[in-house]
Amino acid sequence: MSIQHFPFNCDELKKIIEKSSDKQLAWLSGYLWGLAEKGSNEQALPDVTTVPSETQVAQPKKVTIISASQTGNARRVANELTQDIERLGVEVTHLPAGQYKAKKLSQEEILILITSTQGEGEPPEEALPLYKYLFAAKAPKLANLQFAVMGLGDSSYPKFCQAAKDFDQRLEQLDAQRLLLRVDADTDFQTVSTNWRQAVIDKLSSLQQSVSISPTENNTSSSVVVNSSLYHRDNPFIAPVNVNQKITSRDSDRDIRHIELDLTGSDINYQPGDALGVWYQNSDELVDEMLNITQLTGDELVEHNGQQITLKTALIEHVELTQNTPVIIEKYAQAIQYPELLTLIKDREALIEMSQTLPLVDMFNRYRGNLTAQTLVALLRPLAPRFYSIASAQDEVGDEVHLTVNVVRYQIEGKTRTGGASNFLANQIADQDQVKIFVEHNDNFRLPNDTNTPIIMIAAGTGIAPFRAFLQQRSAQCATGKNWLFFGNPHFISDFLYQVEWQNYVKEGLLTNIDLAWSRDQVEKIYVQDKLIAQGSEIWQWLQQGAYIYVCGDAKRMAKAVDLALQQILRTQAQYNQEQAINYLDELRSEKRYQRDVY
């Protein structure tokens, strides 16, 4: 090594560097880089005369990262953290929760869990086996484990990041040692994620002197590829709209659209079960109403992500205007000092109720106050993409991707309000307009590899979308496995989504059985769970033949009701008690034979 331009006047340091091996130099380089990145003088430079020998290079313990993802964000953060730790030179393994064997917990040294939350505070589908294992009465003590938990959530929901809170508390109850305090992040999680990842790296760096390893130890790492496509959340593909068609009748109280997007030239690949992320824009009408209420022109310049843009551009393209949250209400109350709001924010339950029932624009209208353009933008959350289950199989439709979109529409104080993304897709785009999209892969909702395997699909409303993709794929594969569809909606005449397609599949013999539940076509309401129970005997026969069960729809009501119906079928047909029925379904989950895509 040439030391002609060495920046230190230190002969001893020069001699040590000249005599050091490549591994010793790499260690020293990484250590100094870590200090520089930290930007702190808290740690003094180690005495370089004691650089570890080749058989005593100090390293942190091995790290296992588990991601429990609903829309891919937790998996993405975990992947980024994995790469951070790899650069530190530490052995690290990242596994999605669905691939992690919970019994290995007692063998782990450092566990980092990144989890989202779904439904009413439940963990994501892929994390349910891990969750149940930890909360079981026989869960092992984990005194030798160090852990850190990060939660991803949406503060507009009352049980914000509840799954992360539950995991964090339970690991502590099982005597695991907290590596870092839990961090919870809202939908605009990027800044929180970046700071937390750095905190993890700083903590692991501080452990470098605690464990010694042999230079012959196999120091490998693995990570999960989030998305191999050129296009992703931060670099979406701009897809032309080929079809935007209403598929409910004129008499239906629901506006459900079938949308086809053109992927030509993108090289985007997806599988049945994947979701499509859609970047949308707020409507001009909603933005103009917001400007009118706040008495701003829209021409004011505001700073957003380090750039100067007009307020109107920010409101259309960069901030969320259709979802209220407790955090926004609290910030708004403080900003305008409105007495009634200041009193309300002291009542947590009332605060949550307002966030769920009073849209942003209506809150601004009811409780008017003076805001600057910059303050208004700072109050609001960054716009986030919406995710829709893909309703097509690429083997069938080629360079297209199809969606089934329910237009969210409701009345507030005599005015019609709509969902941001669904209104954008239904009413703000027309044929040949363009939409920014990306694929979010979902390996926890997949057809069985064996095309001879029977499948049972259970859906309500737009939950039918992935099953349209499933049957297109089974048709393209000439699959011989039996297929059974349970589908529910309010009315047969107005709400039978893709009716002709299902009828054709029945005629072709691809769709073996179809059971339909129309909840409002008779006095007594009938739902898919009622149809399941009525067919309990045959469902049990299919399960004994190795059938896979898939559920797609509302997590809060429909999916829970279906789970209870399956338990009842097992108690009746297999003579299981309650615990045995639950354990049987858990076994199906672990075998990937009971998969749910719920929201």
XYZ file of C-alpha atoms in Angstrom:
599
model
C 0.000 0.000 0.000
C 1.343 3.413 -0.904
C 1.381 5.879 1.999
C 2.889 8.781 0.100
C -0.228 10.909 0.592
C -1.304 9.531 3.946
C -3.168 12.333 5.761
C -1.907 11.539 9.274
C 1.536 12.351 10.644
C 1.631 9.128 12.611
C 4.420 6.642 11.830
C 3.001 4.003 14.142
C -0.382 4.069 12.410
C 1.321 3.803 9.017
C 3.266 0.725 10.148
C 0.128 -0.977 11.451
C -1.751 -0.350 8.222
C 1.146 -1.660 6.123
C 1.286 -4.856 8.205
C -2.481 -5.420 8.350
C -4.205 -8.167 6.390
C -7.091 -7.472 4.025
C -9.594 -8.617 6.653
C -8.072 -6.351 9.302
C -8.096 -3.399 6.914
C -11.723 -4.125 5.993
C -12.648 -4.183 9.672
C -10.877 -0.891 10.315
C -12.385 0.705 7.218
C -15.885 -0.368 8.188
C -15.426 0.841 11.739
C -14.244 4.284 10.682
C -16.983 4.517 8.051
C -19.545 3.737 10.710
C -18.190 6.526 12.907
C -18.299 8.990 10.031
C -21.843 7.995 9.103
C -22.976 8.400 12.667
C -21.645 11.945 12.701
C -20.876 11.781 16.395
C -17.769 12.003 18.602
C -19.273 9.827 21.312
C -16.953 6.927 20.433
C -13.232 7.538 20.474
C -11.011 6.049 17.795
C -9.784 2.684 19.099
C -6.146 2.200 19.904
C -4.921 1.002 16.504
C -2.067 -0.835 18.149
C -4.695 -3.348 19.278
C -6.358 -4.053 15.930
C -7.760 -7.586 16.420
C -5.755 -10.482 15.063
C -7.187 -12.606 12.287
C -8.563 -15.106 14.766
C -10.144 -12.470 17.018
C -12.017 -10.117 14.675
C -15.033 -8.963 16.699
C -18.463 -9.137 15.076
C -22.067 -8.694 16.207
C -24.243 -11.754 16.618
C -26.246 -13.108 13.693
C -29.448 -11.244 12.949
C -32.797 -12.570 11.748
C -35.272 -10.139 10.202
C -38.939 -11.108 9.863
C -41.281 -9.002 7.757
C -45.042 -9.310 8.161
C -46.466 -7.413 5.229
C -49.932 -6.613 3.960
C -49.167 -4.363 0.974
C -45.408 -4.876 0.723
C -44.201 -1.914 2.785
C -42.952 -3.975 5.743
C -41.174 -6.323 3.357
C -39.562 -3.375 1.603
C -38.298 -1.832 4.851
C -36.960 -5.234 5.899
C -35.164 -5.634 2.609
C -33.535 -2.216 2.992
C -32.474 -3.012 6.552
C -31.043 -6.332 5.397
C -28.850 -4.505 2.909
C -27.789 -2.026 5.612
C -26.721 -4.863 7.908
C -24.947 -6.694 5.087
C -22.855 -3.580 4.475
C -21.950 -3.653 8.161
C -20.502 -7.118 7.612
C -22.936 -8.903 9.903
C -24.588 -12.246 9.218
C -28.244 -11.553 8.467
C -31.224 -13.490 7.181
C -34.516 -11.926 6.092
C -37.632 -14.062 5.834
C -41.271 -13.108 5.268
C -43.329 -14.225 8.264
C -45.103 -16.809 6.134
C -41.807 -18.593 5.518
C -40.509 -18.431 9.074
C -40.743 -21.494 11.331
C -41.829 -20.150 14.693
C -40.146 -22.973 16.628
C -36.782 -21.537 15.596
C -37.336 -18.517 17.862
C -35.586 -20.182 20.782
C -32.470 -20.545 18.603
C -32.313 -16.914 17.523
C -29.882 -14.391 18.968
C -31.152 -11.097 17.536
C -34.636 -10.842 16.059
C -35.918 -7.778 14.222
C -39.629 -7.817 13.391
C -41.242 -5.342 10.996
C -45.000 -5.721 10.825
C -48.060 -3.989 9.470
C -51.560 -4.272 10.981
C -54.830 -5.287 9.358
C -58.510 -5.414 10.252
C -59.190 -4.527 13.867
C -55.608 -4.634 15.032
C -54.745 -8.132 13.809
C -51.370 -9.067 12.335
C -51.107 -9.640 8.570
C -52.241 -13.009 7.269
C -48.710 -14.308 6.823
C -47.885 -13.552 10.481
C -50.868 -15.334 12.054
C -49.004 -18.623 12.733
C -46.142 -16.733 14.411
C -48.625 -14.639 16.391
C -50.536 -17.687 17.613
C -47.309 -19.493 18.507
C -46.108 -16.591 20.635
C -49.444 -16.129 22.379
C -49.994 -19.826 23.058
C -49.971 -20.917 26.695
C -46.991 -23.161 25.958
C -44.883 -20.470 24.269
C -41.228 -20.902 25.320
C -39.222 -18.411 27.323
C -36.831 -16.441 25.123
C -34.297 -15.160 27.638
C -31.409 -15.460 25.173
C -33.127 -13.379 22.498
C -32.641 -9.696 21.804
C -35.385 -8.084 19.726
C -36.590 -4.898 18.070
C -40.022 -4.234 16.570
C -41.150 -1.666 14.024
C -44.839 -1.180 13.243
C -46.314 0.177 10.032
C -49.891 1.383 10.148
C -52.465 4.014 9.429
C -53.363 6.454 12.195
C -56.841 6.888 10.744
C -57.669 3.501 12.276
C -58.304 3.251 16.033
C -55.921 0.334 16.631
C -52.928 1.980 15.035
C -49.959 -0.429 14.753
C -51.669 -2.790 17.213
C -49.976 -5.896 15.812
C -46.547 -4.367 16.429
C -47.560 -3.391 19.969
C -48.788 -6.941 20.647
C -45.627 -8.595 19.305
C -43.399 -6.182 21.223
C -45.218 -6.694 24.518
C -45.384 -10.477 24.147
C -41.684 -10.858 23.388
C -40.928 -8.912 26.555
C -43.323 -11.114 28.533
C -41.389 -14.146 27.277
C -38.213 -12.653 28.819
C -36.637 -11.533 25.541
C -34.414 -8.471 25.891
C -35.363 -5.337 24.004
C -32.608 -4.212 21.635
C -34.414 -0.941 20.831
C -37.700 0.640 21.820
C -40.571 -0.133 19.446
C -41.177 2.414 16.674
C -44.592 2.956 15.056
C -44.852 4.637 11.648
C -47.852 6.118 9.856
C -48.527 5.893 6.121
C -45.729 8.390 5.456
C -43.260 5.978 6.997
C -40.137 6.652 4.944
C -38.476 9.184 7.278
C -39.286 7.156 10.388
C -38.024 4.015 8.653
C -34.748 5.640 7.634
C -34.045 6.925 11.157
C -34.994 3.594 12.736
C -32.762 1.634 10.368
C -29.862 3.888 11.321
C -30.612 3.310 14.996
C -30.488 -0.458 14.390
C -27.127 -0.133 12.633
C -25.766 2.037 15.445
C -26.884 -0.538 17.996
C -25.357 -3.435 16.089
C -22.141 -1.454 15.695
C -22.005 -1.027 19.444
C -22.153 -4.823 19.812
C -19.123 -5.387 17.614
C -16.846 -5.971 20.595
C -19.197 -8.421 22.341
C -18.720 -11.553 20.217
C -15.638 -13.067 18.607
C -15.777 -15.426 15.664
C -13.310 -17.517 13.749
C -12.248 -16.259 10.312
C -13.272 -19.618 8.913
C -16.889 -19.199 10.012
C -19.251 -18.986 7.067
C -20.520 -15.398 7.275
C -23.368 -15.478 4.758
C -26.519 -13.479 4.425
C -29.714 -13.633 2.470
C -32.447 -11.198 1.592
C -35.811 -11.155 -0.106
C -36.117 -9.351 -3.425
C -39.033 -6.962 -3.119
C -39.735 -6.475 -6.785
C -37.484 -7.462 -9.662
C -39.345 -5.222 -12.097
C -37.874 -1.957 -13.304
C -41.120 -0.375 -12.105
C -42.016 -0.066 -8.442
C -43.596 2.285 -5.899
C -41.009 5.019 -6.431
C -40.769 4.481 -10.181
C -44.261 3.548 -11.402
C -45.170 2.563 -14.936
C -47.484 4.963 -16.755
C -50.193 2.697 -18.160
C -52.842 3.746 -20.697
C -56.446 2.915 -19.782
C -58.056 0.588 -22.338
C -61.390 -0.056 -20.621
C -63.325 1.680 -17.828
C -66.694 -0.054 -17.623
C -69.404 -0.117 -14.958
C -70.376 -3.746 -14.283
C -73.238 -3.209 -11.836
C -76.645 -2.342 -13.242
C -78.247 1.074 -13.326
C -80.483 0.062 -10.404
C -77.650 -1.040 -8.166
C -76.705 1.109 -5.190
C -73.088 0.194 -5.922
C -70.867 1.558 -8.671
C -68.335 -1.161 -9.457
C -65.956 -0.727 -12.361
C -64.017 -3.158 -14.499
C -60.807 -1.413 -15.550
C -58.221 -2.673 -18.029
C -54.761 -1.103 -18.193
C -52.199 -1.535 -20.970
C -48.757 -2.861 -19.974
C -47.247 -2.880 -23.468
C -43.532 -2.179 -23.363
C -43.222 -2.441 -19.592
C -41.988 -6.054 -19.226
C -44.060 -6.125 -16.048
C -44.923 -9.634 -14.891
C -47.489 -10.564 -12.285
C -49.184 -13.673 -10.948
C -52.758 -14.383 -9.857
C -52.978 -13.229 -6.255
C -50.791 -10.145 -6.729
C -52.019 -6.595 -6.124
C -51.664 -3.466 -8.213
C -50.534 -0.234 -6.595
C -52.214 2.837 -8.092
C -51.007 6.401 -7.668
C -53.984 8.717 -7.968
C -54.725 12.451 -7.893
C -57.293 14.345 -5.874
C -60.144 15.767 -7.917
C -60.142 19.418 -8.983
C -63.574 19.818 -7.384
C -62.365 18.662 -3.970
C -59.243 20.822 -4.169
C -61.254 23.884 -5.175
C -63.628 23.293 -2.262
C -60.701 23.064 0.142
C -59.217 26.296 -1.232
C -62.549 28.059 -0.938
C -62.981 26.995 2.692
C -59.450 28.021 3.676
C -59.656 31.227 1.601
C -56.400 30.429 -0.176
C -55.869 30.919 -3.908
C -53.808 27.847 -4.715
C -51.094 30.007 -6.280
C -49.165 30.302 -3.018
C -45.747 28.636 -3.053
C -45.141 25.907 -0.489
C -42.174 23.714 0.296
C -42.728 20.007 -0.206
C -39.935 17.437 -0.058
C -37.361 20.147 -0.537
C -39.051 21.689 -3.579
C -41.074 24.843 -4.126
C -44.449 24.096 -5.733
C -47.804 25.811 -5.826
C -50.334 24.976 -3.156
C -52.792 23.702 -5.758
C -50.215 21.286 -7.186
C -49.505 20.031 -3.681
C -53.207 19.487 -2.977
C -53.819 17.650 -6.256
C -50.727 15.476 -6.477
C -48.927 15.215 -3.156
C -51.181 15.166 -0.076
C -54.101 13.061 1.129
C -57.466 14.863 1.158
C -60.005 12.068 1.635
C -58.933 10.389 4.880
C -59.070 12.128 8.229
C -56.990 10.976 11.217
C -56.778 11.752 14.947
C -53.316 13.220 14.391
C -54.601 15.665 11.776
C -57.484 16.755 14.024
C -55.087 17.380 16.904
C -52.729 19.402 14.688
C -55.589 21.394 13.197
C -57.057 22.176 16.613
C -53.712 23.484 17.804
C -53.161 25.468 14.594
C -56.463 27.363 14.669
C -57.081 27.247 18.453
C -60.762 26.402 17.979
C -62.195 25.907 21.511
C -64.583 23.047 20.652
C -61.851 21.109 18.889
C -59.365 21.714 21.689
C -61.878 20.198 24.112
C -62.654 17.261 21.837
C -59.037 16.171 21.372
C -58.829 15.474 25.100
C -61.390 12.667 24.615
C -59.629 9.847 22.748
C -62.809 7.968 21.843
C -64.517 11.111 20.530
C -61.371 11.977 18.564
C -61.302 8.575 16.885
C -65.010 8.735 16.092
C -64.647 12.145 14.437
C -61.705 10.958 12.338
C -63.810 8.067 11.047
C -67.036 9.961 10.389
C -66.070 13.504 9.405
C -64.020 13.903 6.201
C -61.217 16.433 6.115
C -62.952 18.991 3.939
C -66.064 18.871 6.118
C -64.009 19.289 9.278
C -62.274 22.333 7.784
C -65.680 23.708 6.822
C -67.328 23.110 10.202
C -64.417 24.458 12.230
C -63.056 27.292 10.152
C -59.826 29.041 11.021
C -56.971 30.966 9.471
C -54.188 28.858 7.957
C -51.217 29.720 5.824
C -50.633 27.605 2.732
C -47.543 26.028 4.292
C -49.374 25.204 7.519
C -52.169 23.548 5.543
C -49.762 21.296 3.661
C -47.872 20.467 6.849
C -51.122 19.317 8.489
C -51.874 16.739 5.804
C -50.425 13.328 5.144
C -48.443 12.562 1.992
C -50.466 10.891 -0.728
C -50.023 7.111 -0.663
C -50.867 4.590 -3.395
C -53.994 2.437 -3.133
C -53.792 -1.302 -3.705
C -56.269 -3.443 -5.647
C -56.312 -7.213 -6.102
C -55.495 -8.014 -9.718
C -58.484 -9.472 -11.571
C -56.654 -11.089 -14.488
C -54.095 -13.752 -15.317
C -51.276 -12.690 -17.606
C -51.310 -16.041 -19.388
C -54.835 -15.151 -20.455
C -54.719 -11.377 -21.111
C -51.091 -10.796 -22.126
C -49.844 -7.229 -21.761
C -52.822 -6.079 -19.730
C -53.813 -5.932 -16.092
C -57.444 -5.821 -14.929
C -58.985 -4.349 -11.782
C -62.391 -4.568 -10.106
C -62.986 -1.274 -8.306
C -65.825 -0.351 -5.965
C -66.366 3.405 -6.057
C -66.548 4.587 -2.456
C -69.426 7.049 -2.213
C -71.338 8.337 0.827
C -73.355 11.303 2.092
C -72.105 13.788 4.694
C -74.217 16.775 5.680
C -76.103 16.658 2.391
C -73.004 16.397 0.238
C -71.719 13.376 -1.682
C -68.172 12.347 -0.795
C -66.086 9.786 -2.632
C -62.943 7.789 -2.032
C -59.801 9.341 -3.454
C -58.454 6.500 -5.582
C -61.757 4.866 -6.527
C -63.203 8.194 -7.689
C -60.015 8.858 -9.655
C -60.225 5.504 -11.424
C -63.959 5.663 -12.029
C -64.583 9.298 -12.856
C -61.340 11.179 -13.437
C -59.889 8.936 -16.117
C -61.311 7.891 -19.451
C -60.180 5.468 -22.135
C -56.594 6.177 -23.197
C -55.884 8.327 -20.145
C -52.873 7.190 -18.168
C -52.390 5.860 -14.646
C -49.193 5.419 -12.621
C -49.035 1.819 -11.428
C -46.745 -0.867 -10.027
C -47.162 -4.523 -9.055
C -47.031 -5.603 -5.413
C -46.303 -9.318 -5.310
C -48.210 -11.407 -2.776
C -46.707 -14.851 -2.269
C -49.232 -15.522 0.507
C -52.143 -15.806 -1.926
C -51.134 -18.298 -4.574
C -52.695 -21.150 -6.508
C -51.321 -24.591 -5.629
C -48.386 -25.717 -7.763
C -50.178 -28.970 -8.550
C -52.891 -28.135 -11.083
C -54.767 -31.295 -10.056
C -55.441 -29.868 -6.599
C -59.048 -28.811 -5.897
C -59.641 -25.233 -4.728
C -62.501 -23.515 -2.875
C -62.823 -19.750 -3.450
C -64.935 -17.597 -1.129
C -65.626 -13.944 -1.948
C -68.016 -11.071 -1.383
C -68.252 -7.930 -3.490
C -65.038 -6.910 -5.223
C -63.313 -9.751 -3.381
C -64.221 -11.695 -6.519
C -61.316 -10.030 -8.369
C -58.467 -12.467 -7.615
C -60.702 -15.479 -8.281
C -61.369 -14.230 -11.803
C -57.569 -14.304 -12.165
C -57.406 -17.770 -10.584
C -59.867 -19.297 -13.040
C -58.251 -17.585 -16.020
C -54.959 -19.128 -14.912
C -56.467 -22.578 -14.337
C -58.058 -22.379 -17.784
C -54.752 -21.384 -19.423
C -52.995 -24.250 -17.640
C -55.681 -26.774 -18.615
C -55.818 -27.593 -14.917
C -57.766 -30.710 -14.005
C -58.314 -29.809 -10.338
C -61.882 -29.096 -9.259
C -62.890 -25.454 -8.661
C -65.668 -24.252 -6.354
C -66.771 -20.620 -6.069
C -68.817 -19.068 -3.270
C -69.810 -15.488 -4.074
C -72.059 -13.000 -2.306
C -73.471 -9.558 -3.061
C -76.780 -7.746 -2.332
C -78.786 -8.535 -5.491
C -78.671 -11.146 -8.238
C -79.973 -8.908 -11.022
C -77.855 -5.823 -10.346
C -74.750 -7.130 -8.562
C -73.718 -10.430 -10.161
C -70.186 -9.391 -11.122
C -68.766 -11.139 -14.232
C -71.907 -13.258 -14.485
C -71.395 -14.362 -18.106
C -67.816 -15.444 -17.427
C -68.819 -17.664 -14.504
C -71.658 -19.176 -16.530
C -69.258 -19.985 -19.357
C -66.806 -21.607 -16.951
C -69.649 -23.765 -15.616
C -70.601 -24.826 -19.159
C -66.979 -25.657 -19.959
C -66.686 -27.734 -16.801
C -63.862 -25.629 -15.383
C -66.050 -24.278 -12.561
C -67.208 -27.470 -10.861
C -69.509 -25.861 -8.280
C -70.860 -22.347 -7.776
C -72.888 -21.172 -4.772
C -74.325 -17.660 -4.741
C -75.572 -15.632 -1.773
C -77.798 -12.630 -2.459
C -78.239 -10.923 0.887
C -81.090 -8.561 -0.070
C -83.173 -10.634 -2.490
C -85.335 -12.124 0.277
C -86.552 -11.187 3.716
C -83.925 -13.254 5.495
C -80.387 -12.113 4.712
C -78.196 -14.831 3.243
C -74.403 -14.546 3.174
C -71.552 -16.681 1.875
C -70.975 -18.161 5.322
C -74.549 -19.486 5.291
C -73.913 -21.153 1.935
C -70.735 -22.696 3.322
C -72.535 -24.243 6.272
C -75.264 -25.597 3.975
C -72.575 -27.362 1.920
C -70.580 -28.494 4.958
C -70.549 -32.196 4.135
C -69.121 -31.743 0.631
C -66.648 -29.093 1.784
C -65.283 -31.584 4.314
C -64.942 -34.157 1.549
C -62.992 -31.673 -0.581
C -60.699 -30.870 2.343
C -59.985 -34.561 2.808
C -59.048 -34.628 -0.879
C -56.431 -31.915 -0.279
C -58.445 -28.847 -1.317
C -57.077 -25.341 -0.806
C -59.394 -22.670 0.661
C -59.128 -19.024 -0.412
C -60.993 -16.087 1.114
C -61.042 -12.544 -0.257
C -63.046 -9.635 1.109
C -63.760 -7.565 4.185
C -61.594 -8.581 7.145
C -63.826 -7.156 9.857
C -67.057 -8.960 9.017
C -66.985 -11.336 6.066
C -63.631 -13.043 6.662
C -64.332 -13.542 10.366
C -67.777 -14.958 9.632
C -66.284 -17.375 7.083
C -63.671 -18.535 9.597
C -66.393 -19.238 12.165
C -68.423 -21.099 9.527
C -65.435 -23.307 8.702
C -64.976 -24.049 12.383
C -68.639 -25.051 12.601
C -68.269 -27.350 9.583
C -65.293 -29.058 11.220
C -67.188 -29.513 14.481
C -70.192 -30.963 12.648
C -68.544 -33.034 9.929
C -65.281 -34.112 11.590
C -66.680 -34.188 15.145
C -63.911 -31.848 16.290
C -64.221 -29.786 19.431
C -63.601 -26.039 19.238
C -59.876 -26.270 19.946
C -59.388 -29.074 17.429
C -61.254 -27.120 14.747
C -59.076 -24.048 15.296
C -55.914 -26.169 15.282
C -57.015 -27.844 12.035
C -57.415 -24.470 10.331
C -54.042 -23.395 11.701
C -52.511 -26.520 10.166
C -54.118 -25.652 6.846
C -52.586 -22.188 7.122
C -49.119 -23.590 7.779
C -49.517 -25.874 4.754
C -50.632 -22.887 2.634
C -54.024 -24.570 2.177
C -55.976 -21.783 3.897
C -55.076 -18.411 2.405
C -56.824 -15.085 2.862
C -56.536 -11.741 1.085
C -58.555 -9.508 3.382
C -58.755 -5.758 3.886
